[in-house]
XYZ file of C-alpha atoms in Angstrom:
756
model
C 0.086 -0.065 0.224
C 1.542 3.436 -1.057
C 2.442 5.965 1.404
C -0.378 8.524 1.143
C -0.344 12.483 1.645
C -2.387 12.183 4.734
C -0.230 9.753 6.058
C 2.760 11.833 5.715
C 0.884 14.881 7.357
C -0.692 13.529 9.802
C 2.160 10.946 11.248
C 3.585 11.379 14.511
C 7.356 11.472 14.036
C 7.679 11.883 17.605
C 6.993 8.352 18.065
C 9.633 7.419 15.686
C 12.130 10.040 17.487
C 11.441 7.962 20.839
C 12.066 4.644 19.072
C 15.421 6.091 17.852
C 16.396 7.116 20.961
C 15.325 3.673 22.564
C 18.130 1.897 19.923
C 20.449 4.219 20.439
C 20.265 2.810 24.473
C 20.132 -0.546 23.030
C 23.350 -0.455 21.155
C 25.314 1.368 23.794
C 24.288 -1.295 26.278
C 25.154 -4.217 23.497
C 28.294 -2.419 22.924
C 29.377 -3.008 26.585
C 28.564 -6.430 26.887
C 30.223 -7.248 23.673
C 33.409 -5.832 24.559
C 32.773 -7.226 28.174
C 32.347 -10.609 26.217
C 34.979 -10.526 24.246
C 37.969 -9.249 26.894
C 36.017 -11.365 29.815
C 34.579 -14.228 28.845
C 36.319 -15.004 25.611
C 39.907 -13.982 26.900
C 39.585 -15.964 30.026
C 38.242 -19.175 27.848
C 41.221 -18.681 25.059
C 43.763 -18.712 27.584
C 42.532 -21.053 29.900
C 44.826 -24.772 30.169
C 41.591 -26.795 29.327
C 41.846 -30.394 28.294
C 39.404 -33.133 27.008
C 36.109 -31.920 26.137
C 36.585 -28.328 27.902
C 39.054 -27.986 25.184
C 36.610 -28.038 22.010
C 32.996 -27.991 23.169
C 33.156 -25.373 26.271
C 35.774 -22.831 24.233
C 33.794 -23.074 21.188
C 30.377 -22.469 22.987
C 32.175 -19.663 24.817
C 33.233 -18.338 21.512
C 30.132 -18.599 19.865
C 28.092 -16.813 22.412
C 30.554 -13.883 22.367
C 30.080 -13.575 18.476
C 26.497 -13.767 19.194
C 26.318 -10.891 21.267
C 28.854 -9.022 19.014
C 26.851 -9.849 16.031
C 23.389 -8.347 18.264
C 25.258 -5.111 18.452
C 25.991 -5.113 15.162
C 22.163 -5.669 14.190
C 20.888 -3.379 16.916
C 23.574 -0.589 15.378
C 21.902 -0.984 11.823
C 18.766 -0.665 13.359
C 19.351 2.262 14.898
C 21.311 3.808 12.121
C 18.648 3.153 9.724
C 15.947 4.348 11.984
C 17.660 7.783 12.776
C 18.724 8.700 9.015
C 14.564 7.802 8.154
C 13.363 9.932 10.996
C 15.706 12.801 10.015
C 14.756 12.524 6.141
C 11.064 12.011 7.014
C 11.110 14.864 9.237
C 12.307 17.109 6.492
C 9.887 15.916 4.029
C 7.078 16.451 6.625
C 8.160 20.206 7.092
C 8.618 20.655 3.509
C 5.076 19.122 3.077
C 3.063 21.398 5.899
C 5.036 24.361 4.035
C 3.896 23.594 0.593
C 0.091 23.085 1.810
C -0.504 25.650 4.761
C 1.673 28.395 3.432
C 2.337 28.222 -0.376
C -1.077 26.505 -1.382
C -2.953 29.104 0.662
C -0.936 31.841 -0.880
C -2.303 30.714 -4.463
C -5.746 30.121 -2.924
C -5.412 26.424 -3.504
C -6.741 23.410 -2.280
C -4.785 19.905 -1.759
C -6.694 16.824 -2.199
C -5.505 13.121 -1.315
C -6.507 11.022 -4.356
C -4.544 8.081 -2.987
C -1.819 5.820 -4.349
C 0.655 8.366 -3.226
C -0.732 11.136 -5.105
C -2.747 14.579 -4.819
C -4.300 16.812 -6.629
C -4.155 20.485 -6.561
C -7.190 23.083 -7.394
C -8.860 26.062 -7.143
C -12.160 25.840 -5.036
C -15.283 27.247 -6.921
C -16.402 30.871 -5.111
C -19.986 31.582 -5.690
C -19.962 34.264 -8.631
C -16.467 33.356 -9.747
C -16.080 32.563 -13.406
C -13.118 30.173 -12.847
C -10.971 31.656 -15.342
C -7.585 31.542 -14.650
C -4.133 33.290 -15.923
C -1.597 31.446 -17.365
C 0.572 32.155 -14.334
C -1.699 31.037 -11.846
C -2.302 27.548 -13.789
C 1.344 27.334 -13.889
C 1.611 27.792 -10.356
C -1.258 25.240 -9.276
C 0.887 22.483 -11.483
C 4.271 23.482 -10.241
C 2.858 23.054 -6.499
C 1.034 19.904 -7.353
C 4.337 18.460 -9.072
C 6.326 19.592 -6.061
C 4.096 17.835 -3.217
C 3.921 14.781 -5.292
C 7.593 14.613 -5.596
C 7.694 14.963 -1.955
C 5.325 12.154 -1.566
C 7.382 9.967 -3.965
C 10.469 10.906 -1.953
C 8.793 10.005 1.520
C 7.464 6.816 -0.112
C 11.366 5.545 -1.261
C 12.403 6.538 2.149
C 9.735 4.525 3.853
C 10.466 1.530 1.535
C 14.038 1.814 2.317
C 13.836 1.691 5.765
C 11.323 -1.200 5.984
C 13.794 -3.237 3.559
C 16.881 -2.611 5.554
C 15.278 -3.201 9.045
C 14.112 -6.656 7.519
C 16.966 -7.618 6.015
C 19.185 -6.323 9.364
C 16.745 -8.822 11.566
C 16.892 -11.475 8.935
C 13.677 -13.086 9.663
C 15.598 -15.524 12.071
C 14.720 -15.281 15.762
C 17.710 -17.321 16.661
C 20.398 -15.883 14.897
C 21.666 -12.112 15.010
C 23.962 -10.300 12.765
C 22.767 -10.484 9.119
C 22.979 -7.502 6.803
C 25.140 -4.166 8.256
C 24.245 -0.913 7.473
C 26.140 2.318 8.646
C 23.203 4.514 7.371
C 20.176 4.403 5.613
C 22.481 5.438 2.439
C 24.070 2.197 2.757
C 20.927 0.295 2.499
C 19.536 2.217 -0.474
C 23.067 1.848 -2.417
C 22.770 -1.831 -1.776
C 19.006 -2.086 -3.338
C 20.005 0.359 -6.047
C 23.166 -2.126 -7.334
C 20.843 -5.333 -6.801
C 18.408 -3.616 -9.172
C 21.251 -2.556 -11.560
C 22.769 -5.866 -11.839
C 19.847 -7.410 -12.825
C 20.422 -5.451 -16.188
C 17.753 -5.589 -18.940
C 15.955 -8.134 -16.843
C 14.541 -5.518 -14.572
C 10.834 -5.337 -14.381
C 9.221 -2.019 -15.407
C 8.296 -1.815 -11.684
C 12.338 -2.600 -10.819
C 13.221 -0.187 -13.154
C 11.227 2.414 -11.426
C 12.265 1.719 -8.312
C 16.034 2.414 -9.161
C 15.173 5.436 -10.768
C 13.653 6.701 -7.821
C 16.321 5.424 -5.796
C 18.909 7.440 -7.904
C 16.761 10.662 -8.448
C 16.179 10.960 -4.693
C 20.081 10.447 -3.764
C 21.990 11.751 -6.819
C 21.934 15.347 -5.214
C 23.699 14.878 -2.145
C 25.811 17.245 -1.029
C 28.735 14.874 0.030
C 28.373 12.487 -2.845
C 28.355 9.144 -0.635
C 25.230 7.568 -2.747
C 26.429 8.581 -6.124
C 30.010 7.640 -5.708
C 29.240 4.228 -4.203
C 26.743 3.342 -7.002
C 29.013 4.052 -9.560
C 32.077 1.945 -8.150
C 29.388 -0.853 -7.202
C 28.731 -1.017 -11.114
C 32.277 -2.091 -11.123
C 34.446 0.706 -13.166
C 34.013 3.080 -16.126
C 33.233 0.163 -18.356
C 30.746 -1.666 -16.742
C 28.959 1.552 -16.013
C 28.927 2.336 -19.770
C 27.741 -1.368 -20.615
C 24.833 -1.297 -18.089
C 23.577 1.881 -19.305
C 24.120 0.931 -23.366
C 22.210 -2.614 -22.423
C 19.356 -0.492 -20.786
C 19.018 2.249 -23.303
C 19.033 -0.110 -26.412
C 16.612 -2.216 -24.245
C 14.243 0.846 -23.895
C 14.637 2.097 -27.287
C 14.154 -1.202 -29.411
C 11.582 -1.821 -31.862
C 9.852 -3.877 -29.195
C 9.944 -1.423 -26.141
C 6.529 -0.522 -24.735
C 6.086 3.054 -24.244
C 6.335 2.347 -20.447
C 9.608 1.245 -20.814
C 10.764 3.941 -23.207
C 9.591 6.355 -20.437
C 11.952 4.642 -17.606
C 14.748 4.484 -19.965
C 14.497 7.958 -20.537
C 14.112 8.880 -16.546
C 17.191 6.473 -16.127
C 19.308 8.740 -18.790
C 18.502 11.727 -16.628
C 19.032 10.209 -13.172
C 22.136 8.340 -14.005
C 23.495 11.434 -15.898
C 22.879 13.597 -12.638
C 24.491 10.850 -10.314
C 27.544 11.038 -12.406
C 27.966 14.599 -11.954
C 27.649 14.062 -8.403
C 30.485 11.685 -8.176
C 32.540 13.034 -10.259
C 32.907 16.604 -8.569
C 36.131 16.528 -6.945
C 34.927 19.124 -4.141
C 32.675 16.425 -2.786
C 33.671 14.686 0.249
C 33.351 11.535 -1.567
C 33.834 10.973 -5.267
C 35.248 9.002 -7.884
C 38.959 9.100 -8.762
C 40.544 11.166 -11.574
C 41.187 7.942 -13.306
C 37.575 7.386 -14.162
C 37.780 10.344 -16.327
C 40.926 9.392 -18.058
C 39.152 5.747 -18.391
C 36.209 7.270 -19.838
C 38.434 9.373 -22.580
C 40.384 6.097 -23.354
C 37.163 4.003 -23.709
C 35.781 6.913 -25.923
C 37.230 5.743 -29.291
C 36.659 1.800 -27.937
C 33.565 -0.149 -29.250
C 32.150 -1.213 -26.094
C 30.003 -4.664 -25.915
C 27.690 -6.020 -23.216
C 26.304 -9.560 -24.922
C 28.707 -12.375 -25.948
C 28.926 -12.515 -29.511
C 27.819 -9.014 -29.907
C 28.096 -7.813 -33.841
C 27.627 -4.292 -33.813
C 29.135 -2.120 -30.906
C 29.092 1.774 -30.007
C 31.993 3.750 -29.238
C 32.435 4.431 -25.673
C 31.718 8.310 -26.129
C 28.256 7.383 -27.878
C 27.383 5.560 -24.916
C 28.904 8.468 -22.003
C 27.235 10.756 -24.238
C 23.928 10.170 -23.547
C 24.568 10.356 -19.922
C 26.353 13.445 -20.239
C 23.737 15.267 -21.426
C 21.959 15.358 -17.761
C 23.951 17.108 -15.077
C 25.839 19.869 -14.084
C 29.112 18.518 -14.748
C 32.612 19.739 -12.741
C 35.267 21.157 -15.643
C 37.988 19.149 -13.882
C 35.990 15.985 -14.957
C 34.058 17.278 -17.856
C 36.564 19.548 -19.816
C 39.006 17.159 -20.915
C 36.267 14.894 -22.422
C 34.906 17.999 -24.185
C 38.198 18.514 -25.500
C 39.089 15.572 -26.404
C 35.649 15.086 -28.305
C 35.719 18.391 -30.234
C 39.650 17.438 -31.466
C 38.295 13.804 -32.661
C 35.406 15.832 -34.500
C 37.597 18.498 -36.133
C 40.052 15.657 -37.483
C 37.260 13.397 -38.714
C 33.661 14.601 -38.500
C 32.551 11.276 -39.372
C 34.536 9.044 -37.158
C 31.423 8.202 -34.672
C 29.139 7.898 -37.544
C 30.871 5.017 -39.216
C 28.892 2.307 -36.973
C 25.461 4.038 -36.397
C 22.270 1.731 -36.909
C 21.185 2.737 -40.432
C 17.497 2.970 -41.237
C 16.512 2.520 -37.540
C 14.083 5.114 -35.618
C 16.094 8.067 -34.497
C 15.095 6.936 -30.718
C 16.993 3.696 -30.938
C 20.486 4.212 -29.577
C 21.823 6.104 -26.323
C 19.908 9.089 -26.192
C 16.140 8.239 -25.168
C 15.306 11.658 -24.561
C 15.148 12.253 -28.225
C 16.227 15.818 -27.873
C 19.096 17.055 -30.515
C 19.911 13.962 -32.121
C 20.123 10.320 -32.035
C 23.489 10.573 -29.878
C 25.671 8.922 -32.502
C 27.768 12.362 -32.789
C 28.984 12.964 -29.100
C 29.925 16.433 -29.920
C 26.442 17.407 -29.807
C 25.916 15.207 -26.449
C 29.244 17.264 -24.821
C 28.133 20.632 -25.857
C 24.752 19.875 -24.016
C 26.607 18.615 -20.821
C 28.135 22.306 -20.867
C 25.141 23.714 -21.646
C 23.968 22.387 -18.146
C 27.352 23.356 -16.912
C 28.023 27.050 -16.206
C 31.657 26.993 -14.699
C 33.146 24.459 -17.553
C 31.592 25.894 -20.115
C 33.090 29.406 -19.417
C 36.247 27.660 -19.030
C 36.068 25.349 -22.227
C 35.374 28.666 -24.324
C 37.731 30.906 -22.619
C 40.976 28.718 -21.483
C 43.572 27.311 -24.002
C 43.105 24.352 -25.333
C 44.883 21.276 -24.417
C 45.996 18.611 -26.943
C 44.884 15.106 -26.754
C 45.743 11.989 -28.228
C 43.345 9.399 -29.579
C 43.458 7.290 -26.720
C 42.508 10.363 -24.415
C 45.972 11.033 -22.892
C 47.547 14.559 -23.278
C 49.805 15.070 -26.516
C 52.587 16.763 -25.384
C 53.518 19.847 -27.723
C 50.755 19.058 -29.744
C 49.639 21.439 -31.876
C 45.799 22.049 -32.758
C 45.692 24.758 -35.407
C 42.793 27.066 -33.529
C 43.696 29.081 -30.533
C 40.060 28.830 -28.787
C 37.300 26.786 -28.844
C 34.838 29.636 -29.397
C 36.868 30.357 -32.811
C 36.749 26.903 -33.845
C 32.971 26.184 -33.122
C 32.005 29.430 -34.771
C 33.719 29.234 -37.955
C 31.368 29.527 -40.438
C 33.613 26.554 -41.959
C 33.052 24.015 -39.034
C 31.786 21.023 -40.459
C 28.476 19.815 -38.619
C 26.982 16.518 -38.975
C 23.639 14.826 -39.580
C 23.144 13.220 -36.094
C 20.228 10.765 -37.327
C 20.225 6.913 -37.846
C 18.263 7.403 -41.303
C 20.121 6.429 -43.919
C 19.124 9.334 -46.483
C 18.128 12.806 -44.823
C 17.819 14.467 -48.027
C 14.823 12.901 -49.131
C 12.922 15.435 -46.883
C 14.618 19.071 -47.010
C 13.019 20.395 -43.997
C 13.937 17.500 -41.564
C 17.434 17.451 -43.252
C 17.997 21.256 -42.198
C 16.337 20.592 -38.666
C 18.838 17.823 -38.253
C 21.785 19.393 -39.456
C 20.750 22.394 -36.763
C 21.302 20.268 -34.000
C 25.050 20.792 -33.502
C 24.578 24.720 -33.816
C 21.700 24.680 -31.509
C 23.795 22.316 -28.841
C 26.537 25.441 -29.307
C 24.146 27.948 -28.726
C 23.185 26.358 -25.360
C 26.829 25.850 -24.196
C 27.350 29.355 -25.062
C 24.291 30.447 -23.486
C 25.707 28.698 -19.866
C 29.184 30.233 -19.959
C 28.028 33.676 -20.668
C 24.940 33.760 -18.337
C 26.333 31.498 -15.476
C 23.367 29.327 -15.375
C 22.362 26.198 -17.010
C 20.627 27.214 -20.384
C 16.835 27.318 -19.969
C 16.985 28.340 -16.226
C 14.564 30.694 -15.231
C 16.722 31.691 -11.789
C 18.304 35.395 -12.269
C 22.013 35.381 -13.316
C 24.855 35.729 -11.151
C 27.054 38.841 -11.910
C 28.905 38.493 -15.005
C 32.357 37.588 -14.810
C 34.984 39.092 -17.021
C 35.571 36.129 -18.936
C 31.761 35.669 -19.747
C 31.568 39.323 -20.855
C 34.339 38.606 -23.016
C 32.670 35.793 -24.552
C 29.525 37.464 -25.089
C 31.323 40.647 -26.538
C 33.332 38.069 -29.046
C 29.832 36.774 -30.262
C 28.759 40.447 -30.942
C 31.801 41.084 -32.297
C 31.851 37.824 -34.816
C 28.417 37.710 -35.967
C 27.820 41.569 -35.876
C 30.551 41.714 -38.446
C 28.996 38.817 -40.527
C 25.560 38.892 -39.608
C 24.597 36.619 -42.602
C 26.020 33.893 -40.862
C 23.159 33.859 -38.690
C 20.199 33.597 -41.430
C 18.198 30.912 -39.934
C 20.507 29.829 -37.207
C 19.219 27.654 -34.536
C 21.622 29.314 -32.719
C 19.453 32.478 -32.565
C 17.230 31.711 -29.509
C 20.454 31.259 -27.340
C 21.916 34.355 -28.374
C 18.749 36.460 -27.775
C 18.365 34.948 -24.320
C 22.416 36.051 -23.743
C 21.586 39.437 -24.733
C 18.537 39.645 -22.898
C 20.790 38.979 -19.860
C 23.430 41.160 -21.040
C 20.548 44.073 -21.782
C 22.168 46.910 -19.722
C 25.128 46.551 -21.306
C 23.629 46.662 -24.685
C 21.285 49.773 -23.471
C 24.562 51.433 -22.171
C 26.041 50.979 -25.455
C 23.427 52.708 -27.539
C 23.518 55.715 -24.645
C 26.825 56.642 -25.504
C 28.393 58.908 -23.064
C 25.146 58.730 -20.809
C 25.314 54.557 -20.608
C 27.315 54.777 -17.390
C 23.790 55.126 -15.784
C 22.474 51.509 -17.148
C 25.173 49.988 -15.208
C 26.364 46.829 -16.052
C 25.277 43.294 -13.978
C 28.929 42.387 -13.106
C 31.810 42.937 -15.698
C 31.083 44.862 -18.684
C 31.425 43.375 -22.138
C 32.514 46.746 -23.883
C 29.737 46.712 -26.404
C 30.158 50.305 -27.022
C 31.849 52.038 -30.359
C 35.641 51.739 -30.042
C 37.470 54.964 -29.116
C 41.278 54.632 -28.415
C 41.200 56.862 -25.485
C 37.652 56.227 -23.697
C 36.830 52.648 -25.027
C 39.607 50.846 -26.173
C 37.980 47.525 -26.041
C 34.918 48.803 -28.125
C 33.627 47.584 -31.018
C 33.369 48.900 -34.698
C 30.471 50.831 -35.216
C 27.427 49.227 -36.584
C 28.492 46.040 -35.348
C 26.073 45.778 -32.377
C 22.793 47.027 -34.334
C 23.847 44.335 -37.005
C 24.282 41.407 -34.302
C 20.846 42.325 -32.684
C 19.260 42.654 -36.204
C 19.941 39.181 -37.280
C 19.342 37.777 -34.030
C 15.724 39.426 -33.806
C 14.579 37.649 -36.266
C 14.234 34.390 -34.398
C 10.484 34.833 -32.551
C 11.929 33.771 -29.009
C 14.966 36.087 -29.382
C 12.624 38.694 -30.523
C 10.460 38.075 -27.133
C 13.417 37.693 -24.839
C 15.337 41.111 -26.062
C 12.148 43.187 -26.222
C 10.953 41.785 -22.532
C 14.141 42.952 -21.159
C 14.536 45.837 -22.911
C 11.649 47.138 -21.470
C 12.420 46.166 -18.118
C 15.649 47.917 -18.021
C 13.934 51.204 -19.490
C 11.384 51.023 -16.828
C 14.253 50.092 -14.231
C 15.963 53.001 -15.232
C 13.071 55.334 -15.600
C 12.106 54.733 -11.755
C 15.738 55.288 -10.697
C 15.407 58.573 -12.527
C 12.555 59.557 -10.851
C 13.272 58.468 -7.642
C 16.335 60.643 -7.604
C 15.363 63.709 -9.681
C 17.069 66.095 -7.080
C 20.100 65.258 -8.825
C 19.205 66.864 -12.316
C 18.392 70.346 -12.985
C 16.004 69.333 -15.373
C 14.641 65.870 -15.238
C 12.679 65.777 -18.812
C 16.220 65.428 -20.774
C 17.701 62.817 -18.156
C 14.272 60.640 -19.132
C 14.553 61.173 -22.548
C 18.447 60.011 -22.294
C 17.021 56.469 -20.473
C 14.166 55.665 -22.927
C 16.204 56.686 -26.313
C 18.198 53.404 -26.016
C 15.430 51.403 -25.817
C 13.229 53.148 -28.640
C 16.232 52.547 -30.898
C 16.688 49.058 -29.794
C 12.845 48.477 -30.287
C 13.087 49.885 -33.869
C 15.918 47.226 -34.636
C 13.574 44.403 -33.369
C 10.607 45.979 -35.627
C 12.617 45.672 -38.350
C 13.806 42.275 -37.753
C 10.419 41.260 -37.267
C 9.189 42.593 -40.238
C 11.757 41.011 -42.437
C 11.176 37.917 -41.046
C 7.558 37.756 -41.599
C 6.966 39.866 -44.577
C 10.172 40.026 -46.398
C 12.063 36.610 -46.071
C 9.186 34.456 -44.689
C 11.334 32.502 -42.366
C 8.744 33.028 -39.241
C 5.090 33.388 -38.943
C 3.722 36.693 -36.976
C 1.818 34.099 -34.508
C 5.160 32.549 -33.793
C 6.697 36.082 -32.949
C 3.476 36.643 -30.729
C 4.380 33.346 -29.085
C 7.764 34.555 -28.454
C 6.623 37.493 -26.601
C 4.242 35.608 -24.727
C 6.473 32.967 -23.609
C 9.196 35.411 -22.333
C 7.644 37.018 -19.509
C 10.441 35.452 -17.278
C 12.747 37.880 -18.476
C 10.987 40.865 -16.595
C 11.467 38.858 -13.209
C 14.883 38.432 -13.986
C 15.985 41.788 -14.822
C 14.409 43.550 -12.019
C 15.926 40.819 -9.897
C 19.205 41.708 -10.852
C 19.005 44.344 -8.414
C 21.082 47.041 -10.022
C 18.278 49.733 -10.203
C 16.464 51.130 -7.166
C 13.005 48.958 -7.164
C 13.326 46.753 -4.112
C 13.828 43.634 -5.435
C 11.471 40.885 -3.768
C 9.403 43.586 -2.328
C 5.878 44.516 -2.926
C 6.610 47.211 -5.123
C 9.021 44.995 -7.557
C 6.299 42.481 -7.936
C 3.811 44.846 -9.382
C 6.856 46.195 -11.578
C 7.077 43.131 -13.289
C 3.677 42.406 -13.692
C 3.340 45.641 -15.520
C 6.287 44.991 -17.645
C 4.648 41.563 -18.562
C 1.507 42.739 -19.260
C 2.760 46.002 -21.187
C 4.826 43.840 -23.440
C 2.556 41.278 -24.473
C -0.359 44.031 -25.028
C 2.034 46.233 -26.799
C 3.718 43.910 -28.841
C 1.461 40.893 -29.804
C 0.137 41.657 -33.467
C -2.892 40.873 -35.405
C -1.442 37.739 -37.400
C -4.289 37.799 -40.201
C -3.184 37.888 -43.600
C -4.898 41.276 -44.537
C -2.816 42.560 -41.445
C 0.630 41.713 -42.984
C -0.261 42.929 -46.514
C 1.115 46.403 -45.781
C 4.818 46.646 -45.025
C 5.138 50.291 -43.709
C 1.862 50.066 -41.771
C 3.107 46.853 -39.968
C 6.257 49.153 -38.716
C 4.112 51.996 -37.858
C 1.931 49.709 -35.657
C 4.847 48.520 -34.030
C 5.975 52.120 -33.400
C 3.118 52.951 -31.654
C 3.262 49.976 -29.197
C 6.609 50.646 -28.519
C 5.895 54.117 -27.749
C 2.576 53.450 -25.741
C 4.431 50.605 -23.634
C 7.373 53.744 -22.475
C 4.193 56.140 -21.887
C 2.950 53.619 -19.754
C 6.115 52.692 -17.782
C 7.242 56.781 -17.552
C 3.404 57.356 -15.731
C 3.065 54.433 -13.490
C 6.860 55.164 -12.487
C 6.178 59.049 -11.718
C 2.880 58.153 -10.362
C 4.790 55.924 -7.700
C 7.229 58.561 -7.072
C 4.699 60.836 -5.848
C 4.012 63.082 -9.343
C 0.390 64.273 -9.905
C -1.585 63.138 -12.685
C -0.985 66.195 -14.719
C 3.001 66.079 -14.002
C 2.867 62.444 -14.927
C 1.464 62.369 -17.973
C 3.669 65.363 -19.314
C 6.956 63.260 -18.213
C 5.120 60.198 -20.194
C 3.942 62.084 -23.191
C 7.806 63.613 -23.364
C 9.338 60.218 -23.300
C 6.744 58.591 -25.517
C 8.122 61.584 -28.395
C 11.528 60.657 -27.761
C 10.938 56.960 -28.383
C 9.023 57.707 -31.411
C 12.386 59.634 -32.555
C 14.979 57.095 -31.303
C 12.473 54.291 -32.743
C 13.240 55.715 -36.381
C 16.847 56.020 -36.066
C 17.039 52.077 -34.771
C 15.020 51.325 -38.003
C 17.394 53.381 -40.280
C 20.340 51.771 -38.495
C 18.970 48.501 -39.082
C 19.403 48.528 -42.677
C 15.742 48.708 -43.796
C 15.918 49.351 -47.499
C 12.640 48.359 -49.301
C 11.118 49.264 -52.199
């Protein structure tokens, strides 16, 4: 019977605490008894000069009695350790559950219902007269809470089952014989069970595989790395670990696998990846030795088999790549592997494709997730690993490369022919491969285009992590930019701003849009020129302003930043991220000006200076959107509307950086973020009907009016919040609106609009 929501919330863990205390007393008493038996009774028996029957029977009886007392101590200690850890874990989970229900659910106006079988459902109770209509944020919040509560329940059920199993094994179900399974902690029992299941390989039932996944999921993030390390060591070493994952992955992706099995193997891919990342972190108390990394590199170019007489064998890196796609890896482990794989690809892009299972579905192989390729090309896999590993990714793109031999050992005095992986991988001539099992991808032009974009897309994810300090796709506020991270972004702007055509229809553009959004203060500061200091930076400066030998020797050539924005903004998701972050930074700058009005002789010119750059960026984005939708027809306007709708996280991230004067996390910050989100969606969502797209100029003018109105709203709200009366607030907002209209036109012009 599954542990239920009601069980966890209502159980009195005080009784378990009392049991723990009682067992501790028993352990202490038995320890004294065992020591007394060993040093007293048995010692005397061993030294006694017995003859005849006493020399054998009596001495053997005394020894057996002393051992049994010692075994009783061992068993009692196992019970105590398991119960203590179980109590600690369950107590923490119960507190998390109570917080989720009594605090979080209450704040959201949500009720939690126990539906049995270890599950709950969250719902908004009906209130008489209410329409029951909910916003997307409300619905997302409800689902997130339901998922969190169900994860807590699943974790509690795993702890409960592990404790029960460990207690049974410690006792051994033998009333006349103590000392069976020995555990120093609940962790020992969980590792034992996980390995017991793993050693069954593909003979595991679906239920057993789900159990293994739960054990890995709930233990893979332990801060000391003990479970993760013991699990991988228990598999038998690097090659055995690869063989196990390969066997399971093929079992779950083969043609006769059920959907249930495939889902379980997809889950295994994730949790084994998270566990490997934990086990290979040298800063953890428990971690795998450096030799594991060296052995993985050696095995990378070796074929790995797991069945007698196996004919088609994958390379080690193809198998390992499936695991590396999940987890935040330490650079000391992942970067040598990433360098080795990249160098192998540069030498022969098709080395790893020679043994792909031609004609099989793309899901077949070692990337059950099905995301960004079949997994035959490990370069895509390791770039995805870097995309989840910010510190490693930053170092990969900024530190001097190390040359490796084919067997993964360091090549002394090796020459690579390139200065950095950033230069190599962003080179237009770099050869990406088609990571697919299909024998003929040219038969479907659209699909071929998607497949050839897997590598650049993964590269974008890695660059996103390197420049923002967060795993790609994260909703968190990024840490202050390091000098190295800011330098990567500077080089990206320089690279693609000088040759914007290289980004035409590139899958990297959404990531470049996210990076630009994270560096929006640098971007707006560059457009503000001499007055750009007021925009500030989030950490180190990316030096995006125009080059000046005296004032900005690290700057860019004129027009480079605008060209870069124009090329990136043609992607709907990038457009949404840039527009939302631009509106957020502009709003923050205007708020800051009103709150420090006493610093300026006249406030209107300062407001104009602060909104000007935003208007120019909005103009560039409008031109990009128009070119993409009307001129080049590479995206639909509906896709741009969706890009705007899904970019709302950027308002919270920009305000959350805490550079302006809006109190982060306070009530004011909350309504400012909501205002920005509503303003962006309202003002930048277009009429996507064919009739609305016929007139190019009208389409652009509509965007100008929307941008200007967004700034009017932000300025008016900021003025009112700062204490201005309605007349003066409107006056300031109108002036800001005019400034946006003027700078918007300049942005369009500089974006290179020249259409007849």
